[in-house]
Tab-separated table of C-alpha atoms and ligand atoms in Angstrom:
chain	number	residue	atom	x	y	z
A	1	UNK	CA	150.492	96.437	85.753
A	2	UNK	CA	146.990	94.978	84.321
A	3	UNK	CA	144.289	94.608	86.982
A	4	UNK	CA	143.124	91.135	87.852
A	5	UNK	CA	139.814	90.274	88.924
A	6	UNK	CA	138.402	86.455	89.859
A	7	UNK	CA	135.159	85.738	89.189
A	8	UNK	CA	133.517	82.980	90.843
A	9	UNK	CA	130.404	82.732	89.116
A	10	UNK	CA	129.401	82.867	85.880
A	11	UNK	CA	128.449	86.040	84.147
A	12	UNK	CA	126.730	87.221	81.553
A	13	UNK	CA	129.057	87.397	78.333
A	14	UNK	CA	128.423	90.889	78.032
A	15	UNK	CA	129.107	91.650	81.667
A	16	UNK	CA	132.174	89.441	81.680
A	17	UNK	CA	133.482	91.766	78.293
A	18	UNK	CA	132.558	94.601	80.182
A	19	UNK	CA	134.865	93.212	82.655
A	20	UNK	CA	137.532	92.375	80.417
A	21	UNK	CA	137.465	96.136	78.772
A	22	UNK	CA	138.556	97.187	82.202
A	23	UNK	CA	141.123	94.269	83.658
A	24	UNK	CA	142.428	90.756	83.004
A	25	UNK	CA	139.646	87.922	84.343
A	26	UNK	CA	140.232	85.182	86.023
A	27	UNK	CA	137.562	82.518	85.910
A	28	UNK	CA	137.379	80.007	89.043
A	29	UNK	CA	135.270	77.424	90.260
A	30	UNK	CA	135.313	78.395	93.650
A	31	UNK	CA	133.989	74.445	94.873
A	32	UNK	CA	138.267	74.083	93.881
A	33	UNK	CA	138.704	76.281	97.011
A	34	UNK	CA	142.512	75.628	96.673
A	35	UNK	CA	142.468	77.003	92.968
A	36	UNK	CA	139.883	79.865	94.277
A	37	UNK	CA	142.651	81.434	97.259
A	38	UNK	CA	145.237	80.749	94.500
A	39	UNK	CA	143.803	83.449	92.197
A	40	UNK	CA	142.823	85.813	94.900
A	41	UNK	CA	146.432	85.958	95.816
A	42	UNK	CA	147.160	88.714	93.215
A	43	UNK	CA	144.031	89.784	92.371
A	44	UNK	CA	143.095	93.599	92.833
A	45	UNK	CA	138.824	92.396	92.965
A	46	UNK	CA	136.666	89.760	92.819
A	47	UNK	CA	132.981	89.032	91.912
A	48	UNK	CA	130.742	86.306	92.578
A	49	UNK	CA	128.223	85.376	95.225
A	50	UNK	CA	126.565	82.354	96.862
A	51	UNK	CA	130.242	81.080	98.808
A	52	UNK	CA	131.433	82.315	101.838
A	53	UNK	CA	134.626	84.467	101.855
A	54	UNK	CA	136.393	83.838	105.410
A	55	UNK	CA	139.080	86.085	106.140
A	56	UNK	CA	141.622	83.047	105.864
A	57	UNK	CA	141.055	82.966	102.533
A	58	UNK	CA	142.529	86.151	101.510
A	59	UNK	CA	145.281	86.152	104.117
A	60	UNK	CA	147.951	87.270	101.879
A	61	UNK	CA	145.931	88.692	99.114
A	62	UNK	CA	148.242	91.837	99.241
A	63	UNK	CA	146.517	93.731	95.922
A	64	UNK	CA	142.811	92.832	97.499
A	65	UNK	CA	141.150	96.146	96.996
A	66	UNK	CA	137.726	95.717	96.251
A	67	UNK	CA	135.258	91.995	96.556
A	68	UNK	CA	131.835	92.780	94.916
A	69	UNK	CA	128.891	90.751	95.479
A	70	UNK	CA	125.872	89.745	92.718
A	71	UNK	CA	123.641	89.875	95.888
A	72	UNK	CA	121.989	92.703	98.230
A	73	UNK	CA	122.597	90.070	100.782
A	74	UNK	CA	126.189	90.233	102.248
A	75	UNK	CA	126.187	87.672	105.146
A	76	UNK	CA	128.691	85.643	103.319
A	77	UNK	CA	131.069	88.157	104.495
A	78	UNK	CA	133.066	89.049	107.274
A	79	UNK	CA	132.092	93.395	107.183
A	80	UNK	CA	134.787	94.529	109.752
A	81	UNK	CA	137.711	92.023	109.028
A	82	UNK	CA	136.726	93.733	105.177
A	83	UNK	CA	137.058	97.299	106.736
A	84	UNK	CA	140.239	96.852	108.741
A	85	UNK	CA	141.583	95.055	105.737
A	86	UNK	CA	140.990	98.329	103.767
A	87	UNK	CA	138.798	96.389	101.544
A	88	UNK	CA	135.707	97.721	99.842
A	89	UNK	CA	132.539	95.131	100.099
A	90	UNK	CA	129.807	96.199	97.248
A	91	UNK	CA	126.647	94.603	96.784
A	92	UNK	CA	123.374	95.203	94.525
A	93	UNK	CA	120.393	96.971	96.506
A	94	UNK	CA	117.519	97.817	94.333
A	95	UNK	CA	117.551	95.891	91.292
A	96	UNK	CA	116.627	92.962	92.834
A	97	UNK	CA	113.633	94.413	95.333
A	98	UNK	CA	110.683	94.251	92.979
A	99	UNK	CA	111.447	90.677	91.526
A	100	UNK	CA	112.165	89.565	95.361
A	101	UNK	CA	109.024	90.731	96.178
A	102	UNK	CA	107.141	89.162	93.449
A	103	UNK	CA	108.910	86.003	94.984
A	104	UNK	CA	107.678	86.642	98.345
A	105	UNK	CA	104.159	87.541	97.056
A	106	UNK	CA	103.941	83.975	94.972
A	107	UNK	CA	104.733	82.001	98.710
A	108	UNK	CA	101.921	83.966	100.187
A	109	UNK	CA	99.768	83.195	97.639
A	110	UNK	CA	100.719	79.588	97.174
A	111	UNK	CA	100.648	78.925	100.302
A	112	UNK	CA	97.208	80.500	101.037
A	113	UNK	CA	95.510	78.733	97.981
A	114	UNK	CA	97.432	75.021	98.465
A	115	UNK	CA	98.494	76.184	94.467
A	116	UNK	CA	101.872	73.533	94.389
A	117	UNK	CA	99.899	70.870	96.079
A	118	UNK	CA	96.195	70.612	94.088
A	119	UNK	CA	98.589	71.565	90.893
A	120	UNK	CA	100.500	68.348	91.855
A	121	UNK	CA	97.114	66.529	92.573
A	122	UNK	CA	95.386	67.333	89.382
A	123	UNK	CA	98.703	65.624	87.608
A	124	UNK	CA	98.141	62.934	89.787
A	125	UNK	CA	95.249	62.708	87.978
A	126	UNK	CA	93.322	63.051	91.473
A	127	UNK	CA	90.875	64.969	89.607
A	128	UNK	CA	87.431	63.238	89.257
A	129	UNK	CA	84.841	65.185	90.497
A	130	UNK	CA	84.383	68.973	91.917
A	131	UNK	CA	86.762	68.977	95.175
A	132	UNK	CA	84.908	69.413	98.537
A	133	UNK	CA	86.183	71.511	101.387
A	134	UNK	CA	88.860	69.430	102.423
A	135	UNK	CA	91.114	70.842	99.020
A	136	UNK	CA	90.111	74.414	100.280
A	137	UNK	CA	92.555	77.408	100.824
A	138	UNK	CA	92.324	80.450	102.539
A	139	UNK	CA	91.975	84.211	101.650
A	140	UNK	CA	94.948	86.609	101.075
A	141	UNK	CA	92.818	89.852	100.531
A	142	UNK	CA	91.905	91.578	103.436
A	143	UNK	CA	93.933	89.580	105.972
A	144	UNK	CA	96.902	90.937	108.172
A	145	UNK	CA	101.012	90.676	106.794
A	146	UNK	CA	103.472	91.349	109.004
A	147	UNK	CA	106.389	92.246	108.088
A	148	UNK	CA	109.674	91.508	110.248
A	149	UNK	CA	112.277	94.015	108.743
A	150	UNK	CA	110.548	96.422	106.204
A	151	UNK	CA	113.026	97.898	103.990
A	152	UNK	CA	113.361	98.036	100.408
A	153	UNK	CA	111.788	94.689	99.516
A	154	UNK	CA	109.659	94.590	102.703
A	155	UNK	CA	108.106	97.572	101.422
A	156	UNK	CA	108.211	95.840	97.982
A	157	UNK	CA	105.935	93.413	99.546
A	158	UNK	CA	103.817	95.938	101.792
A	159	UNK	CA	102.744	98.133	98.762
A	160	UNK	CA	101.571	94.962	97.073
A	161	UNK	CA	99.833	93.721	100.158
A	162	UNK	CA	98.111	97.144	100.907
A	163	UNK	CA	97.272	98.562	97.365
A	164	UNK	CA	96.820	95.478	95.492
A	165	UNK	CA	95.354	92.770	98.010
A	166	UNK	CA	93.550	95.488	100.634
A	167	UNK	CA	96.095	93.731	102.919
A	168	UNK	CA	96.460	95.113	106.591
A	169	UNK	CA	100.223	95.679	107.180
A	170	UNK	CA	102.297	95.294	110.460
A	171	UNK	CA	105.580	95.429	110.679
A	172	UNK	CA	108.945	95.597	112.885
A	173	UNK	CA	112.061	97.739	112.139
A	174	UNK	CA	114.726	98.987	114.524
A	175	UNK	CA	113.599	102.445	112.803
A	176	UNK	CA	110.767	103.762	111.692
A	177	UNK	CA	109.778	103.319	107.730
A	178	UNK	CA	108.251	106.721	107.231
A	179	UNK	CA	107.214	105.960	104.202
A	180	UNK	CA	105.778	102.817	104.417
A	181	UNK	CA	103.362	103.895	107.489
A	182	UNK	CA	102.108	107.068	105.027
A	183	UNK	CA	101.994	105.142	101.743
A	184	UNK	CA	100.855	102.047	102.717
A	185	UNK	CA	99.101	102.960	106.561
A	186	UNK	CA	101.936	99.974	107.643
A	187	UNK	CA	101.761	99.725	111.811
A	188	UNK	CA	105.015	99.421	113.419
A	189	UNK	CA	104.454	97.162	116.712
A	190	UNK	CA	106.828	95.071	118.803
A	191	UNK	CA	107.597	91.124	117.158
A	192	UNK	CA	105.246	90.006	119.541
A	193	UNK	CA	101.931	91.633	118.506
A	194	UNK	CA	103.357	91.353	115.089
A	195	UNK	CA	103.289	87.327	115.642
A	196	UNK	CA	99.850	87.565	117.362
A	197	UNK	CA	97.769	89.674	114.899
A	198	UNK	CA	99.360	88.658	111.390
A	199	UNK	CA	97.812	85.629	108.915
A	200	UNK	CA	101.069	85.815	107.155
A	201	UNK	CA	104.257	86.109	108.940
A	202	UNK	CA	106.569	87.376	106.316
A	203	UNK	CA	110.731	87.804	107.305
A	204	UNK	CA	112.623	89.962	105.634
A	205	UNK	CA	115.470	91.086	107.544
A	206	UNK	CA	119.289	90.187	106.499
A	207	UNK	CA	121.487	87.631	108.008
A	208	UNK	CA	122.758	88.748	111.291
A	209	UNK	CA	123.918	87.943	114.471
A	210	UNK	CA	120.948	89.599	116.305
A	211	UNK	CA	118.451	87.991	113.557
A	212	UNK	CA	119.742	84.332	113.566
A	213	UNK	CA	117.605	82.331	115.007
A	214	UNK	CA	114.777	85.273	115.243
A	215	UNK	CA	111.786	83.288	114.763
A	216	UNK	CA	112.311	80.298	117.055
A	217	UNK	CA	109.821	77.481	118.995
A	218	UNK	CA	108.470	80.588	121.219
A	219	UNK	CA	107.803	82.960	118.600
A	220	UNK	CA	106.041	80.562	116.363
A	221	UNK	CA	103.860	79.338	119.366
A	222	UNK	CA	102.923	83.035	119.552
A	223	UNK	CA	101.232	83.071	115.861
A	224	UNK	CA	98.502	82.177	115.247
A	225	UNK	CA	97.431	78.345	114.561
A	226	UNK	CA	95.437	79.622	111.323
A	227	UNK	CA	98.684	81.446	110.362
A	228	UNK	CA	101.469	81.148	107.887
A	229	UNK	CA	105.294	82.002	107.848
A	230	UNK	CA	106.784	83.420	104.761
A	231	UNK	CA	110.744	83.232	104.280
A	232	UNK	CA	112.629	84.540	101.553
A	233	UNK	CA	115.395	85.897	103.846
A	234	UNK	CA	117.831	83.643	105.085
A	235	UNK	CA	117.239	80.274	105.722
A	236	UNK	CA	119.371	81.067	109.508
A	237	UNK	CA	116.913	83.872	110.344
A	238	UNK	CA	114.326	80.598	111.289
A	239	UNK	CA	115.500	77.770	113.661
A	240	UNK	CA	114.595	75.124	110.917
A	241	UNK	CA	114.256	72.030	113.577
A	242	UNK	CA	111.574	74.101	115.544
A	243	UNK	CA	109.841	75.014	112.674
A	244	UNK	CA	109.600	71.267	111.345
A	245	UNK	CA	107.655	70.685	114.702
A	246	UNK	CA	105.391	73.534	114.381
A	247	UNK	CA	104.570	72.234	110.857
A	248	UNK	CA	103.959	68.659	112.247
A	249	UNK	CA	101.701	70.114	115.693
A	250	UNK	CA	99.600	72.000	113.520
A	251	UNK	CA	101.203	75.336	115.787
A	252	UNK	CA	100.841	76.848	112.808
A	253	UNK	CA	98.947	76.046	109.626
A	254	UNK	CA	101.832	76.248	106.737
A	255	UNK	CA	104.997	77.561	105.402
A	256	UNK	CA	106.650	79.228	102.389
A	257	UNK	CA	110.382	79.040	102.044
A	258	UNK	CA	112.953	80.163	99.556
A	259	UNK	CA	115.386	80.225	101.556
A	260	UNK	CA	116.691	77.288	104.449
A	261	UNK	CA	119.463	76.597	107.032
A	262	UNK	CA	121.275	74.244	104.563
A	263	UNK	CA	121.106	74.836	100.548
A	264	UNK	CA	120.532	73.052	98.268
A	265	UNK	CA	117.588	71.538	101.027
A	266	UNK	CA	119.031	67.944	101.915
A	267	UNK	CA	116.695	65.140	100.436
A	268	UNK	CA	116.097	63.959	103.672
A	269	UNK	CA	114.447	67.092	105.307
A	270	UNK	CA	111.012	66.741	106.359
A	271	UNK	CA	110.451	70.021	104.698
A	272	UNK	CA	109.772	68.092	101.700
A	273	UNK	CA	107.758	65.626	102.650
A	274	UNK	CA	104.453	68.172	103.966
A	275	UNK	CA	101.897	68.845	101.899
A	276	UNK	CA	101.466	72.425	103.805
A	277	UNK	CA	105.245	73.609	103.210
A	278	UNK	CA	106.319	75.115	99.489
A	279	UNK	CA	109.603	74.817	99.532
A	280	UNK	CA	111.507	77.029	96.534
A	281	UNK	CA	115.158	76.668	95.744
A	282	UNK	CA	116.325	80.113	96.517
A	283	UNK	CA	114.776	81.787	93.804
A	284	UNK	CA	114.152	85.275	95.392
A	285	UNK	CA	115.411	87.756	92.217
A	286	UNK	CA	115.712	83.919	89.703
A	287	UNK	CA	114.668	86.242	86.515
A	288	UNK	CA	116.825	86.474	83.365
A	289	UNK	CA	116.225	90.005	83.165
A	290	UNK	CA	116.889	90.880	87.360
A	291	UNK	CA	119.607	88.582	87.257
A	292	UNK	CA	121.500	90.211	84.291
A	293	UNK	CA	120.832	93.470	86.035
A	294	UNK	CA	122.705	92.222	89.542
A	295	UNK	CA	125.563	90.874	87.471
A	296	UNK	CA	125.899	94.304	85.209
A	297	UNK	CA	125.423	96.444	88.509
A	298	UNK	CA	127.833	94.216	90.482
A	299	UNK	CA	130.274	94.454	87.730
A	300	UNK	CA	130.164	98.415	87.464
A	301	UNK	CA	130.476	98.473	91.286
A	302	UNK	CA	133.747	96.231	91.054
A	303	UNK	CA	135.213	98.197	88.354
A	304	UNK	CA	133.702	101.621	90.175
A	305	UNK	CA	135.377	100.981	93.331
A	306	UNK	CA	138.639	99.702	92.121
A	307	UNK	CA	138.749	103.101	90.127
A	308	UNK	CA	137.809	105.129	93.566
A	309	UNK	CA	134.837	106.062	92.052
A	310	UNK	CA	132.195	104.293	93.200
A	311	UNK	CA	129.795	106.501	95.245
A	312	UNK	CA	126.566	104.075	96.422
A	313	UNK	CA	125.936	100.097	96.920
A	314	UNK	CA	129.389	100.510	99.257
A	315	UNK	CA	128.352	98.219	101.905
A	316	UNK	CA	131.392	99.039	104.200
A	317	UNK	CA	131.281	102.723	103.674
A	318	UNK	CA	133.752	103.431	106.324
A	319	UNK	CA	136.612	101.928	104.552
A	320	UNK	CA	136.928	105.271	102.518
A	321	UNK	CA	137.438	107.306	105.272
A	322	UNK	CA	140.557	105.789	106.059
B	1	NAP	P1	117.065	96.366	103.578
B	1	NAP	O1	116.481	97.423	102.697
B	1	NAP	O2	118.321	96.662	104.311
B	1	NAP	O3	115.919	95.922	104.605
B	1	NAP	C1	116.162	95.169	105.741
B	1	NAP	C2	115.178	95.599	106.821
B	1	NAP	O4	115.398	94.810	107.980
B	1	NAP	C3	115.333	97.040	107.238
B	1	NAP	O5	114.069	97.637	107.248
B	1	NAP	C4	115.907	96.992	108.644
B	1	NAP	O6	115.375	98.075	109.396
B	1	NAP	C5	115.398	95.661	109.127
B	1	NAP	N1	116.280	95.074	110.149
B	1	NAP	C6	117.613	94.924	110.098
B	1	NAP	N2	118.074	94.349	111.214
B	1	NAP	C7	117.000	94.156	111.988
B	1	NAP	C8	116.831	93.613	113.262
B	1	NAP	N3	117.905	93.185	113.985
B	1	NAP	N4	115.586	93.531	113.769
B	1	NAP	C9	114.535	93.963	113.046
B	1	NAP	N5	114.640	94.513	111.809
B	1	NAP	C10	115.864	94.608	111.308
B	1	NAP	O7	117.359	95.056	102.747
B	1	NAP	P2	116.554	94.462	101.475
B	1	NAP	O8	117.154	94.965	100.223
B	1	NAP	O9	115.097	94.640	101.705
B	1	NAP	O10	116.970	92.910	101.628
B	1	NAP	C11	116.657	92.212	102.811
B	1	NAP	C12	117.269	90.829	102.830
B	1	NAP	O11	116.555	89.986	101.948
B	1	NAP	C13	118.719	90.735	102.338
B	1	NAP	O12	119.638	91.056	103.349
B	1	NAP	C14	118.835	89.291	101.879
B	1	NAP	O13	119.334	88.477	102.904
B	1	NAP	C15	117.386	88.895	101.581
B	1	NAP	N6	117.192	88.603	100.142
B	1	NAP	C16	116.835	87.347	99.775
B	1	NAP	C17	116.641	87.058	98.439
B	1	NAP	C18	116.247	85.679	97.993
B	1	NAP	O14	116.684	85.257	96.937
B	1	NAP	N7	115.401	84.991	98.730
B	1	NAP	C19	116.806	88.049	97.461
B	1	NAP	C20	117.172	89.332	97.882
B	1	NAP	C21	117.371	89.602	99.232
B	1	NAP	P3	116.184	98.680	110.643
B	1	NAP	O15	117.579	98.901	110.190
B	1	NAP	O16	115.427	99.927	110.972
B	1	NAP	O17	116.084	97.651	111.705
């Protein structure tokens, strides 16, 4: 019998032949959620990213063997219900860390500088004479990052912090990054002297339920009032409402988002009404060339795993021991 696979989102047309070498592929629009659990019915995999698989939805899928994800990110699944399911969840770690970073890096530095806002005043046409201190930024170079969850593209963003911009770097983990305290002299300290020292507040941790709502009305009265958060994580990771307030007090000085509680950011949210927020629209690894590289690497980990083959980017690893 031929292999099916869905895809949910679009790929690149040599990824998608690449696909099609290997099994039949099934194209869905997964908003048509009834025509999306339709096709995983019979399918053997399925690749996509950016909708949330709930285990109703593949109640049934019988052939489900392997769901493969054009993300590092894997919050849009349920891991265990995967794992008991005998289904292998695959994602795309490392391709995506240095453009991430670069990401991260361009909030900091927007942010710092006001970039987004004078660029928007000069259009204006604002610009009539030299601008006084009232249009100044602050300094990135020398200043303290911290770092909450230092892994591959926290220590992305610490090695451009402490070798290109002289940065200090603090940071929480669970575990300590070796590598990043030799390399980069990175501090590990507890979230709370993390909030206290750092000019930039910078989250990097995934989407669970210990880091939901991590950096709530309590932690961001800890920072600084001269400081600025940094997320490119999840939107979740931040309680949104009491970050709108610390925008509006002043408890902090700005933001810079990718990422936000709902997506695409509703028109209403204050977010986009303050001059000292840059909001982004989830554009974390947005390059043609990482992007092509997630969908490849997500489509050789589909095919990979469906084979039995697949050896790394196996996000439920215990699902071959079974
Ligand atoms: P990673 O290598 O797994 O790094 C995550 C880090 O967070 C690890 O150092 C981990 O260290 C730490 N961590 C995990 N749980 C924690 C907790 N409860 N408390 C404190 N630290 C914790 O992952 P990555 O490749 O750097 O990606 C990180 C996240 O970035 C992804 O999960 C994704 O959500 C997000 N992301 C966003 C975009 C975007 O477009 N904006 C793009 C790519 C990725 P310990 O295990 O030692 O705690």
């Amino acid at each position: 019998m031929t292999r099916k696979i869905v895809a949910y989102k679009a790929l690149p047309t040599d990824v998608e032949a690449y696909l099609r070498d290997h099994a039949e592929v099934v194209n869905v629009d997964p908003k048509d959620h009834a025509a999306f659990v339709a096709a995983l019915k019979d399918a053997d995999g399925a690749i996509g990213a950016s909708v949330k698989i709930s285990s109703d939805m593949i109640e049934g899928a019988k052939r489900l063997k392997a769901l493969s994800t054009v993300s590092v990110g894997f919050d849009q699944f349920d891991v265990e219900d995967l794992t008991r399911r005998g289904i292998v969840l695959t994602h795309t770690p490392d391709v995506l860390t240095e453009s991430t970073a670069d990401t991260v890096f361009a909030l900091i530095l927007a942010s710092a500088r006001r970039v987004v806002e004078l660029a928007e005043w000069v259009k204006e046409g604002n610009w009539k004479a030299s601008i006084d201190e009232t249009l100044f930024g602050v300094d990135v170079q020398g200043k303290t990052l911290g770092i909450v969850g230092l892994g591959r593209i926290g220590g992305a963003v610490a090695r451009r912090a402490a070798l290109g911009f002289r940065m200090n770097v603090l940071y929480t983990n669970r575990s300590a990054n070796e590598q990043a305290e030799k390399e980069y002299a990175a501090k590990r300290v507890e979230l709370d002297e993390l909030l206290a020292q750092s000019d930039f507040v910078c989250l990097q941790v995934p989407l669970t339920p210990e880091t939901r709502g991590l950096i709530g009305a309590n932690e961001l009265k800890k920072m600084k009032p001269s400081a600025i958060l940094i997320n490119a994580s999840r939107g979740p990771t931040v309680d949104e409402h009491a970050l709108i307030e610390a925008l509006k007090n002043g408890t902090i000085r700005g933001a810079g988002l990718d990422v936000f509680e709902h997506e695409p950011l509703p028109a209403d949210s204050p977010l986009l009404a303050m001059k000292n927020v840059v909001a982004l629209p989830h554009i974390g690894s947005a390059t043609h060339e990482t992007r092509h590289a997630m969908a490849r690497n997500a489509a050789e980990n589909l095919i990979g795993a469906l084979d039995g083959t697949l050896t790394r980017n196996i996000v439920n690893r215990d699902v071959l021991a079974r």
